[in-house]
CSV table of C-alpha atoms and ligand atoms in Angstrom, one decimal:
chain,number,residue,atom,x,y,z
A,22,MET,CA,4.9,-17.9,-1.9
A,23,SER,CA,2.6,-14.5,-0.3
A,24,THR,CA,4.4,-13.1,2.4
A,25,ARG,CA,0.9,-11.5,3.8
A,26,PHE,CA,2.7,-8.6,4.4
A,27,PHE,CA,0.0,-6.5,3.1
A,28,GLY,CA,-2.4,-8.1,5.2
A,29,ASP,CA,-5.8,-8.6,3.0
A,30,ILE,CA,-5.5,-5.7,1.0
A,31,ALA,CA,-7.1,-7.4,-2.4
A,32,PRO,CA,-6.0,-6.5,-5.3
A,33,ILE,CA,-7.4,-2.6,-6.4
A,34,ARG,CA,-10.1,-3.0,-9.2
A,35,TYR,CA,-11.4,0.9,-10.9
A,36,GLU,CA,-14.9,1.1,-8.9
A,37,GLY,CA,-15.4,5.3,-11.1
A,38,PRO,CA,-15.3,8.2,-9.9
A,39,GLU,CA,-18.4,8.1,-6.9
A,40,SER,CA,-16.5,5.4,-4.9
A,41,THR,CA,-15.2,6.9,-1.3
A,42,ASN,CA,-13.0,3.2,-0.9
A,43,PRO,CA,-9.7,4.2,-0.5
A,44,PHE,CA,-9.2,0.9,-1.7
A,45,ALA,CA,-10.2,1.2,-5.2
A,46,PHE,CA,-9.1,3.2,-8.5
A,47,ARG,CA,-11.6,6.6,-9.0
A,48,TRP,CA,-9.6,7.7,-12.3
A,49,TYR,CA,-7.7,5.0,-13.5
A,50,ASP,CA,-9.7,2.6,-15.6
A,51,PRO,CA,-6.8,0.0,-17.5
A,52,ASP,CA,-8.8,-0.8,-20.1
A,53,ARG,CA,-10.8,2.3,-21.0
A,54,THR,CA,-9.5,4.0,-24.5
A,55,VAL,CA,-8.4,6.7,-24.6
A,56,LEU,CA,-7.0,8.6,-28.2
A,57,GLY,CA,-7.6,5.6,-29.1
A,58,LYS,CA,-5.2,3.8,-27.2
A,59,ARG,CA,-5.2,2.2,-23.5
A,60,MET,CA,-4.9,3.8,-20.6
A,61,GLU,CA,-2.5,1.5,-19.3
A,62,GLU,CA,-0.7,2.0,-22.4
A,63,HIS,CA,-0.4,5.6,-22.4
A,64,LEU,CA,0.3,5.5,-18.6
A,65,ARG,CA,2.9,2.9,-18.2
A,66,PHE,CA,3.0,2.9,-14.9
A,67,ALA,CA,6.6,1.3,-12.6
A,68,VAL,CA,6.9,0.9,-9.1
A,69,ALA,CA,10.9,1.5,-7.9
A,70,TYR,CA,12.3,-0.5,-5.5
A,71,TRP,CA,14.5,1.2,-4.1
A,72,HIS,CA,11.8,3.8,-2.7
A,73,SER,CA,9.4,1.6,-1.9
A,74,PHE,CA,10.8,-2.0,-0.7
A,75,CYS,CA,14.1,-0.5,0.1
A,76,GLY,CA,13.1,3.2,1.7
A,77,THR,CA,13.9,3.1,5.9
A,78,GLY,CA,12.8,6.5,6.3
A,79,ILE,CA,15.8,8.3,7.4
A,80,ASP,CA,15.8,12.1,7.2
A,81,PRO,CA,19.5,13.7,8.2
A,82,PHE,CA,17.6,14.6,12.2
A,83,GLY,CA,17.0,10.9,12.3
A,84,GLY,CA,17.4,7.6,11.5
A,85,ASP,CA,14.9,4.6,10.0
A,86,THR,CA,10.9,4.5,11.3
A,87,PHE,CA,10.1,1.3,9.0
A,88,ILE,CA,9.1,-1.9,9.9
A,89,ARG,CA,9.7,-3.9,7.6
A,90,PRO,CA,11.4,-8.0,7.4
A,91,TRP,CA,13.6,-7.6,5.5
A,92,PHE,CA,15.9,-5.1,5.9
A,93,GLU,CA,19.2,-6.4,6.9
A,94,SER,CA,19.4,-4.7,10.4
A,95,GLN,CA,16.8,-6.3,11.3
A,96,PHE,CA,16.7,-9.7,9.6
A,97,LYS,CA,17.9,-12.2,11.4
A,98,GLY,CA,20.3,-14.4,8.8
A,99,ASP,CA,22.0,-14.8,5.2
A,100,PRO,CA,20.9,-11.2,3.8
A,101,MET,CA,20.3,-13.3,-0.2
A,102,ASP,CA,17.0,-14.5,1.9
A,103,ALA,CA,16.3,-11.4,3.1
A,104,ALA,CA,16.4,-10.6,-0.3
A,105,ARG,CA,14.0,-13.3,-2.0
A,106,LEU,CA,11.7,-11.6,1.1
A,107,LYS,CA,11.5,-8.2,-0.9
A,108,ALA,CA,11.4,-9.8,-3.4
A,109,ASP,CA,8.3,-11.4,-2.5
A,110,VAL,CA,6.7,-8.2,-0.6
A,111,ALA,CA,7.3,-6.7,-3.9
A,112,PHE,CA,5.7,-8.7,-6.4
A,113,GLU,CA,3.1,-8.7,-3.7
A,114,LEU,CA,3.1,-4.7,-4.0
A,115,PHE,CA,2.4,-5.5,-7.9
A,116,ASP,CA,-0.1,-7.6,-7.9
A,117,ILE,CA,-2.1,-5.9,-5.9
A,118,LEU,CA,-1.8,-2.5,-8.2
A,119,GLY,CA,-2.0,-4.4,-10.6
A,120,ILE,CA,1.2,-2.1,-12.1
A,121,PRO,CA,2.7,-3.5,-15.2
A,122,PHE,CA,6.6,-2.6,-14.5
A,123,PHE,CA,8.8,-1.7,-12.4
A,124,CYS,CA,12.1,-0.7,-12.4
A,125,PHE,CA,15.6,-1.6,-9.6
A,126,HIS,CA,19.1,-0.5,-8.7
A,127,ASP,CA,21.2,-4.0,-9.1
A,128,ARG,CA,21.9,-3.2,-5.4
A,129,ASP,CA,17.8,-3.0,-4.5
A,130,ILE,CA,17.8,-6.5,-5.4
A,131,ALA,CA,20.5,-7.5,-4.3
A,132,PRO,CA,23.6,-7.7,-1.0
A,133,GLU,CA,26.7,-5.9,-2.2
A,134,GLY,CA,29.3,-9.2,-1.5
A,135,ALA,CA,33.3,-8.1,0.0
A,136,THR,CA,34.1,-8.6,-3.9
A,137,LEU,CA,32.5,-7.1,-7.0
A,138,ALA,CA,32.5,-10.9,-8.2
A,139,GLU,CA,29.9,-11.7,-5.2
A,140,SER,CA,28.7,-9.0,-5.4
A,141,ASN,CA,27.7,-9.5,-9.2
A,142,ARG,CA,26.6,-13.2,-8.8
A,143,ASN,CA,24.2,-11.6,-5.6
A,144,VAL,CA,21.9,-9.8,-8.8
A,145,ARG,CA,22.4,-12.7,-10.8
A,146,ALA,CA,20.9,-15.2,-8.2
A,147,ILE,CA,18.4,-12.3,-7.2
A,148,ALA,CA,17.7,-11.8,-10.9
A,149,GLU,CA,16.6,-15.5,-11.5
A,150,VAL,CA,14.3,-15.7,-8.2
A,151,LEU,CA,12.5,-11.9,-9.9
A,152,ALA,CA,12.7,-14.0,-13.1
A,153,ALA,CA,10.6,-16.9,-12.4
A,154,LYS,CA,7.9,-14.5,-11.0
A,155,MET,CA,7.8,-12.5,-13.6
A,156,GLU,CA,6.3,-15.7,-15.2
A,157,THR,CA,3.6,-16.2,-13.2
A,158,HIS,CA,3.2,-12.5,-12.6
A,159,ARG,CA,2.1,-9.4,-14.6
A,160,THR,CA,5.1,-7.8,-14.2
A,161,LYS,CA,7.7,-6.6,-16.6
A,162,LEU,CA,10.7,-5.1,-16.5
A,163,LEU,CA,10.6,-1.3,-17.4
A,164,TRP,CA,14.4,-0.1,-16.2
A,165,GLY,CA,17.4,-1.7,-14.7
A,166,THR,CA,19.9,0.6,-13.6
A,167,ALA,CA,23.4,0.3,-11.3
A,168,ASN,CA,24.6,2.2,-8.3
A,169,LEU,CA,26.4,3.7,-8.9
A,170,PHE,CA,27.4,6.4,-5.8
A,171,SER,CA,25.8,4.8,-2.6
A,172,ASN,CA,28.9,3.2,-1.5
A,173,ARG,CA,32.1,5.2,0.1
A,174,ARG,CA,34.2,4.0,-2.8
A,175,TYR,CA,32.2,6.3,-5.3
A,176,MET,CA,32.2,9.1,-3.4
A,177,ALA,CA,34.2,11.7,-6.4
A,178,GLY,CA,32.3,9.7,-8.4
A,179,ALA,CA,32.1,6.6,-10.6
A,180,ALA,CA,32.5,7.5,-15.0
A,181,THR,CA,33.7,11.0,-13.8
A,182,ASN,CA,36.2,9.7,-10.7
A,183,PRO,CA,39.7,10.7,-10.8
A,184,ASP,CA,40.8,7.0,-10.1
A,185,PRO,CA,41.2,5.2,-13.3
A,186,ASP,CA,40.7,1.9,-10.7
A,187,VAL,CA,36.8,3.6,-9.7
A,188,PHE,CA,36.4,3.7,-13.4
A,189,ALA,CA,36.9,0.7,-14.4
A,190,TYR,CA,35.3,-0.8,-11.6
A,191,ALA,CA,32.3,1.3,-12.1
A,192,ALA,CA,32.4,-0.1,-16.3
A,193,ALA,CA,32.1,-3.7,-14.6
A,194,GLN,CA,29.3,-2.8,-12.2
A,195,VAL,CA,27.5,-1.7,-15.2
A,196,LYS,CA,28.2,-4.4,-17.6
A,197,ASN,CA,27.0,-6.8,-15.4
A,198,CYS,CA,23.5,-5.2,-14.6
A,199,MET,CA,22.4,-4.4,-18.6
A,200,ASP,CA,23.4,-8.1,-18.3
A,201,VAL,CA,20.9,-8.9,-16.3
A,202,THR,CA,18.4,-6.5,-17.6
A,203,LYS,CA,18.3,-7.8,-20.4
A,204,ASP,CA,17.8,-11.6,-19.1
A,205,LEU,CA,14.8,-9.7,-17.8
A,206,GLY,CA,13.4,-8.5,-20.3
A,207,GLY,CA,13.7,-4.9,-19.2
A,208,GLN,CA,13.2,-2.5,-22.1
A,209,ASN,CA,15.3,0.5,-21.3
A,210,TYR,CA,18.6,1.2,-19.0
A,211,VAL,CA,19.1,4.0,-17.2
A,212,LEU,CA,22.3,6.0,-16.4
A,213,TRP,CA,21.8,8.7,-13.7
A,214,GLY,CA,25.0,10.2,-12.5
A,215,GLY,CA,25.0,10.1,-8.4
A,216,ARG,CA,28.0,11.7,-7.5
A,217,GLU,CA,29.2,12.8,-11.1
A,218,GLY,CA,29.6,15.6,-10.6
A,219,TYR,CA,32.2,17.9,-8.2
A,220,GLU,CA,32.3,19.7,-5.3
A,221,THR,CA,34.6,22.1,-5.7
A,222,LEU,CA,36.4,23.5,-8.6
A,223,VAL,CA,39.7,23.5,-6.1
A,224,ASN,CA,40.3,20.0,-6.6
A,225,THR,CA,38.5,19.0,-10.6
A,226,ARG,CA,39.7,18.9,-14.4
A,227,LEU,CA,36.3,19.7,-15.5
A,228,LYS,CA,37.3,18.3,-19.1
A,229,GLN,CA,39.0,15.4,-17.8
A,230,GLU,CA,36.1,14.4,-15.9
A,231,LEU,CA,33.7,15.2,-19.2
A,232,ASP,CA,35.5,12.7,-20.8
A,233,GLN,CA,36.2,10.0,-19.2
A,234,ALA,CA,31.7,10.7,-19.3
A,235,GLY,CA,31.7,10.7,-22.2
A,236,ARG,CA,34.2,8.1,-23.5
A,237,PHE,CA,32.0,5.4,-20.4
A,238,LEU,CA,29.4,6.0,-22.1
A,239,SER,CA,30.3,5.7,-25.7
A,240,MET,CA,30.6,2.2,-24.7
A,241,VAL,CA,27.9,1.4,-22.6
A,242,VAL,CA,26.1,2.1,-26.1
A,243,ASP,CA,28.8,-0.6,-27.6
A,244,TYR,CA,28.6,-2.7,-25.2
A,245,LYS,CA,24.5,-2.6,-26.1
A,246,HIS,CA,25.7,-3.1,-29.6
A,247,LYS,CA,27.2,-6.5,-29.1
A,248,ILE,CA,24.8,-8.0,-26.9
A,249,GLY,CA,21.6,-7.3,-28.9
A,250,PHE,CA,20.3,-5.4,-26.8
A,251,LYS,CA,17.3,-4.1,-28.2
A,252,GLY,CA,15.8,-1.3,-25.0
A,253,THR,CA,16.4,2.7,-25.0
A,254,ILE,CA,19.7,3.5,-22.4
A,255,LEU,CA,18.1,6.8,-21.6
A,256,ILE,CA,20.3,9.6,-18.9
A,257,GLU,CA,18.6,10.5,-16.0
A,258,PRO,CA,19.7,14.6,-15.7
A,259,LYS,CA,19.2,16.4,-12.0
A,260,PRO,CA,21.1,18.7,-11.6
A,261,GLN,CA,23.0,18.8,-7.9
A,262,GLU,CA,22.1,16.8,-4.7
A,263,PRO,CA,24.6,15.1,-4.1
A,264,THR,CA,27.5,16.7,-5.5
A,265,LYS,CA,27.5,20.5,-5.5
A,266,HIS,CA,27.3,20.8,-9.1
A,267,GLN,CA,26.2,17.6,-11.9
A,268,TYR,CA,27.3,17.6,-15.3
A,269,ASP,CA,24.2,15.4,-16.0
A,270,TYR,CA,22.2,19.0,-15.2
A,271,ASP,CA,19.2,19.3,-17.5
A,272,VAL,CA,17.9,17.9,-20.8
A,273,GLY,CA,19.4,20.7,-22.7
A,274,ASN,CA,22.9,20.3,-21.2
A,275,VAL,CA,22.4,15.9,-22.0
A,276,TYR,CA,21.5,17.0,-25.7
A,277,GLY,CA,24.4,19.0,-25.3
A,278,PHE,CA,26.8,16.0,-24.1
A,279,LEU,CA,24.8,13.3,-26.1
A,280,CYS,CA,25.7,15.8,-29.3
A,281,ALA,CA,29.6,16.3,-27.9
A,282,HIS,CA,30.1,12.7,-28.4
A,283,GLY,CA,28.1,11.6,-31.3
A,284,LEU,CA,25.9,9.7,-28.7
A,285,GLU,CA,22.6,11.6,-29.7
A,286,ASN,CA,20.6,9.0,-32.1
A,287,GLU,CA,21.1,6.1,-29.6
A,288,VAL,CA,20.3,7.5,-26.3
A,289,ARG,CA,17.5,10.0,-25.0
A,290,VAL,CA,16.5,11.3,-21.6
A,291,ASN,CA,14.7,9.6,-18.3
A,292,ILE,CA,13.2,13.0,-17.1
A,293,GLU,CA,12.3,13.8,-13.3
A,294,GLN,CA,9.5,16.1,-12.3
A,295,ASN,CA,11.8,16.7,-9.6
A,296,HIS,CA,14.9,17.0,-11.3
A,297,ALA,CA,13.6,19.4,-13.0
A,298,ILE,CA,12.7,21.7,-10.7
A,299,LEU,CA,15.9,22.3,-9.3
A,300,ALA,CA,17.4,23.4,-12.7
A,301,GLY,CA,15.2,25.3,-12.0
A,302,HIS,CA,12.3,24.8,-15.3
A,303,THR,CA,8.6,22.9,-14.9
A,304,VAL,CA,8.8,18.7,-15.8
A,305,GLU,CA,6.3,20.1,-19.1
A,306,HIS,CA,9.6,21.8,-20.4
A,307,GLU,CA,11.6,19.7,-20.3
A,308,ILE,CA,9.8,16.7,-21.9
A,309,ALA,CA,8.6,19.5,-24.4
A,310,LEU,CA,12.6,19.8,-25.1
A,311,ALA,CA,13.3,16.6,-25.2
A,312,SER,CA,11.0,16.3,-27.5
A,313,ALA,CA,11.8,19.4,-30.0
A,314,LEU,CA,15.2,18.2,-29.9
A,315,GLY,CA,13.7,14.2,-31.1
A,316,VAL,CA,15.5,12.5,-27.6
A,317,PHE,CA,12.3,12.4,-25.3
A,318,GLY,CA,12.4,8.9,-22.9
A,319,SER,CA,10.2,8.0,-20.0
A,320,LEU,CA,9.2,9.5,-16.9
A,321,ASP,CA,10.3,9.5,-13.5
A,322,ILE,CA,7.3,11.0,-11.2
A,323,ASN,CA,7.0,12.9,-8.4
A,324,ARG,CA,6.5,15.8,-6.8
A,325,GLY,CA,8.3,18.4,-5.5
A,326,ASP,CA,8.2,20.6,-3.2
A,327,TYR,CA,8.5,24.2,-3.8
A,328,GLN,CA,9.8,25.3,-0.8
A,329,SER,CA,12.9,22.4,0.0
A,330,GLY,CA,15.4,23.4,-2.6
A,331,TRP,CA,16.2,19.5,-2.2
A,332,ASP,CA,15.0,16.2,-3.9
A,333,THR,CA,11.7,15.5,-2.0
A,334,ASP,CA,10.6,12.8,-3.9
A,335,GLN,CA,6.7,12.9,-3.3
A,336,PHE,CA,4.0,11.0,-5.0
A,337,ALA,CA,2.6,13.0,-7.0
A,338,MET,CA,-1.0,14.6,-6.5
A,339,ASN,CA,-1.5,17.8,-7.8
A,340,VAL,CA,-4.5,16.6,-11.0
A,341,PRO,CA,-3.7,20.6,-12.2
A,342,GLU,CA,-0.4,20.1,-12.4
A,343,LEU,CA,-0.1,16.7,-14.0
A,344,THR,CA,-2.9,17.6,-16.6
A,345,LEU,CA,0.1,20.1,-18.6
A,346,THR,CA,2.9,17.3,-17.6
A,347,LEU,CA,0.3,14.4,-19.8
A,348,LEU,CA,-0.4,17.4,-22.6
A,349,GLU,CA,3.5,17.6,-23.6
A,350,VAL,CA,3.5,13.2,-22.8
A,351,ILE,CA,0.1,13.5,-25.3
A,352,ARG,CA,2.1,16.1,-27.6
A,353,ALA,CA,5.2,14.1,-27.8
A,354,GLY,CA,3.3,11.3,-29.1
A,355,GLY,CA,3.1,9.0,-25.8
A,356,PHE,CA,6.1,7.0,-24.9
A,357,THR,CA,7.3,4.2,-26.7
A,358,THR,CA,9.8,1.5,-24.8
A,359,GLY,CA,9.7,4.8,-21.8
A,360,GLY,CA,6.8,5.3,-19.1
A,361,LEU,CA,5.6,6.5,-15.9
A,362,ASN,CA,7.7,4.9,-13.0
A,363,PHE,CA,7.5,6.2,-9.4
A,364,ASP,CA,10.7,7.7,-8.5
A,365,ALA,CA,8.7,8.4,-5.5
A,366,LYS,CA,9.2,8.1,-1.8
A,367,ILE,CA,6.4,7.5,1.5
A,368,ARG,CA,6.4,9.9,4.3
A,369,ARG,CA,8.6,9.2,7.2
A,370,GLN,CA,5.5,9.6,9.2
A,371,SER,CA,3.0,6.5,6.3
A,372,LEU,CA,4.9,3.7,8.7
A,373,ASP,CA,2.1,1.0,8.0
A,374,PRO,CA,2.2,-1.5,4.9
A,375,GLU,CA,-1.2,0.3,4.0
A,376,ASP,CA,0.8,3.3,3.4
A,377,LEU,CA,3.0,2.1,0.5
A,378,VAL,CA,-0.3,1.2,-1.2
A,379,HIS,CA,-2.3,4.1,-1.2
A,380,ALA,CA,0.9,6.4,-2.0
A,381,HIS,CA,0.9,4.0,-5.7
A,382,VAL,CA,-3.5,4.8,-5.8
A,383,GLY,CA,-3.7,7.6,-5.2
A,384,SER,CA,-0.7,8.7,-7.5
A,385,MET,CA,-1.6,6.0,-10.5
A,386,ASP,CA,-5.7,7.4,-10.3
A,387,ALA,CA,-4.1,11.3,-10.1
A,388,ILE,CA,-2.6,10.9,-13.3
A,389,ALA,CA,-4.9,8.8,-14.6
A,390,ARG,CA,-7.7,12.2,-14.3
A,391,ALA,CA,-5.3,14.3,-15.8
A,392,LEU,CA,-4.8,12.0,-19.0
A,393,LEU,CA,-8.6,12.2,-19.1
A,394,ASN,CA,-8.3,16.2,-18.4
A,395,ALA,CA,-5.3,16.2,-21.4
A,396,ALA,CA,-7.1,14.0,-24.0
A,397,ALA,CA,-10.1,15.8,-22.9
A,398,ILE,CA,-8.0,18.9,-24.3
A,399,VAL,CA,-6.6,17.1,-27.3
A,400,GLU,CA,-9.9,16.5,-28.3
A,401,ASP,CA,-11.7,19.7,-28.0
A,402,GLY,CA,-9.6,21.3,-30.0
A,403,GLY,CA,-9.8,25.2,-28.6
A,404,LEU,CA,-5.9,25.2,-27.6
A,405,ASP,CA,-4.4,24.0,-30.5
A,406,ALA,CA,-6.5,25.9,-33.0
A,407,HIS,CA,-5.3,29.2,-30.8
A,408,VAL,CA,-1.9,28.4,-31.3
A,409,GLU,CA,-1.7,27.2,-34.7
A,410,GLU,CA,-3.5,30.3,-35.0
A,411,ARG,CA,-0.5,31.9,-33.2
A,412,TYR,CA,1.7,30.8,-35.5
A,413,ALA,CA,-0.2,30.6,-39.0
A,414,GLY,CA,2.4,33.7,-40.3
A,415,TRP,CA,4.7,30.4,-41.1
A,416,THR,CA,2.4,29.4,-43.7
A,417,ASN,CA,2.8,32.0,-46.2
A,418,GLY,CA,5.8,31.5,-48.7
A,419,ALA,CA,7.7,34.5,-48.2
A,420,ALA,CA,7.9,33.6,-44.2
A,421,ARG,CA,8.5,30.4,-45.4
A,422,ALA,CA,11.4,31.5,-46.8
A,423,MET,CA,13.0,33.3,-44.4
A,424,LEU,CA,13.1,29.8,-42.6
A,425,ASN,CA,14.4,26.9,-45.2
A,426,GLY,CA,17.0,29.0,-46.2
A,427,GLU,CA,16.5,30.5,-49.5
A,428,THR,CA,16.8,34.0,-48.6
A,429,THR,CA,19.0,35.8,-46.8
A,430,LEU,CA,19.5,39.4,-44.1
A,431,ASP,CA,20.0,41.4,-46.9
A,432,ALA,CA,16.8,40.4,-49.2
A,433,ILE,CA,15.1,40.2,-46.4
A,434,ALA,CA,16.0,43.5,-45.5
A,435,ALA,CA,14.8,45.0,-49.4
A,436,ARG,CA,11.4,43.3,-48.9
A,437,VAL,CA,10.6,44.9,-45.5
A,438,ASP,CA,11.7,48.1,-46.7
A,439,ALA,CA,9.7,47.4,-49.7
A,440,GLU,CA,7.0,46.8,-48.4
A,441,GLU,CA,7.2,48.3,-45.6
A,442,ILE,CA,6.3,46.3,-42.7
A,443,ASN,CA,5.5,47.1,-38.9
A,444,PRO,CA,4.3,44.4,-37.1
A,445,GLN,CA,0.9,45.6,-35.4
A,446,PRO,CA,1.3,43.5,-31.7
A,447,ARG,CA,-1.2,41.0,-30.6
A,448,SER,CA,-2.5,39.6,-27.4
A,449,GLY,CA,-1.3,36.5,-26.0
A,450,ARG,CA,-3.9,35.2,-24.5
A,451,GLN,CA,-2.6,33.6,-21.6
A,452,GLU,CA,-5.4,34.7,-19.3
A,453,TYR,CA,-8.2,33.3,-21.9
A,454,LEU,CA,-6.6,30.1,-22.7
A,455,GLU,CA,-5.9,29.7,-18.6
A,456,ASN,CA,-9.6,30.4,-18.0
A,457,MET,CA,-10.0,27.5,-21.0
A,458,LEU,CA,-7.7,25.3,-19.9
A,459,ASN,CA,-9.6,24.9,-16.0
A,460,ARG,CA,-12.1,23.4,-17.2
A,461,PHE,CA,-10.8,20.4,-18.1
A,462,SER,CA,-9.2,20.1,-14.5
B,23,LIG,C1,18.4,10.0,-8.1
B,23,LIG,C2,17.1,10.2,-8.3
B,23,LIG,C3,17.5,8.1,-9.2
B,23,LIG,C4,17.4,7.6,-10.3
B,23,LIG,C5,17.9,6.4,-10.1
B,23,LIG,O1,17.7,11.2,-7.2
B,23,LIG,O2,16.5,9.5,-9.3
B,23,LIG,O3,16.9,7.3,-7.9
B,23,LIG,O4,15.7,8.4,-10.9
B,23,LIG,O5,19.5,6.0,-9.7
B,24,LIG,CO1,15.3,9.4,-11.3
């Protein structure tokens, strides 16, 4: 049913770069072929249920600013009816955007009950509402995830909680959410360790908690195979916030954790731009590293603030920055089951329904433009040719032998002596290459 929450905003269409219509795409043209693939297939955009339909505008100094008829605080009646209204509004936005995917936490779609059994029933009931809608709308599920951080029972962690009953409760909640994600055709299942970390080592047994986290993840992977879920299990790294020190710090740290538990071929990473910034990296660094390690999965695309040391989750609008991001996505071979999830929230003063539309349309457009820039850089070939040339020395026989184990440290030393090797430094040409990149943004 249409709630008309968005009034008479019509489905957004591509009108081209000259258009000044704020309710049109100027760059996002889903059917346009880019590097041999449709733009929509490159980008695989998803709306995040939590920010767009559960966000209240709250900040540490003030309460809700948004008026949303389906908020439990504003809805008079059964919270399950509020959840159904929320689902109607969600699909109204999906249709306006023509977005191919959405993502949710179990607690975003349905209210928590008095017991876990009741909560699970609520999630299942709303999942059936979503399933019915997905039959008549084009939007599919990119991923589902369990919220193991909002309720106070999880204040000392879920899988890493000192209390084994909390570990068990979290396991039961994840099982239900995996079942629902599978039944909705989800293409991935995400674990973000919201409170898997610690505030102080004074009360924390770090090794015990890491062992618990490893066991939990191994059981998630086993259960995936048991139920025949074909999607990808993804871990989303974040270095801090809400806990002072999160265990899944960044891509490198998660990879080490996966290897320690023999899970590096089972689990990939969901990288978030703002989390990369908090870890002291760029998002393109995290993508390049994940790709190099064979664990690149999906992206939560948003924008962190370079002055605030917290997760501002703004909509990504900066085309030159996004160009570098999309270039790394292309270099990583693009997405398979992953995509670009708008884990981003409109600002506290962006009160109106139309602000949700502008946020998504603007970011989809900025990212589409960045994809075109990145594709042009690849097609031009100048940048790649320079990099190729920079590493060309490694193609000769003696150099290859050093990498593939055919030689030893002392044999290399003898060769340096015999051939009087005396390397001359060469320019890295950074500014020249940055000038070249600016031709494409
Ligand atoms: C929190 C965050 C989460 C995950 C899903 O910083 O990014 O919304 O994406 O739990
Ligand atoms: Co995220």
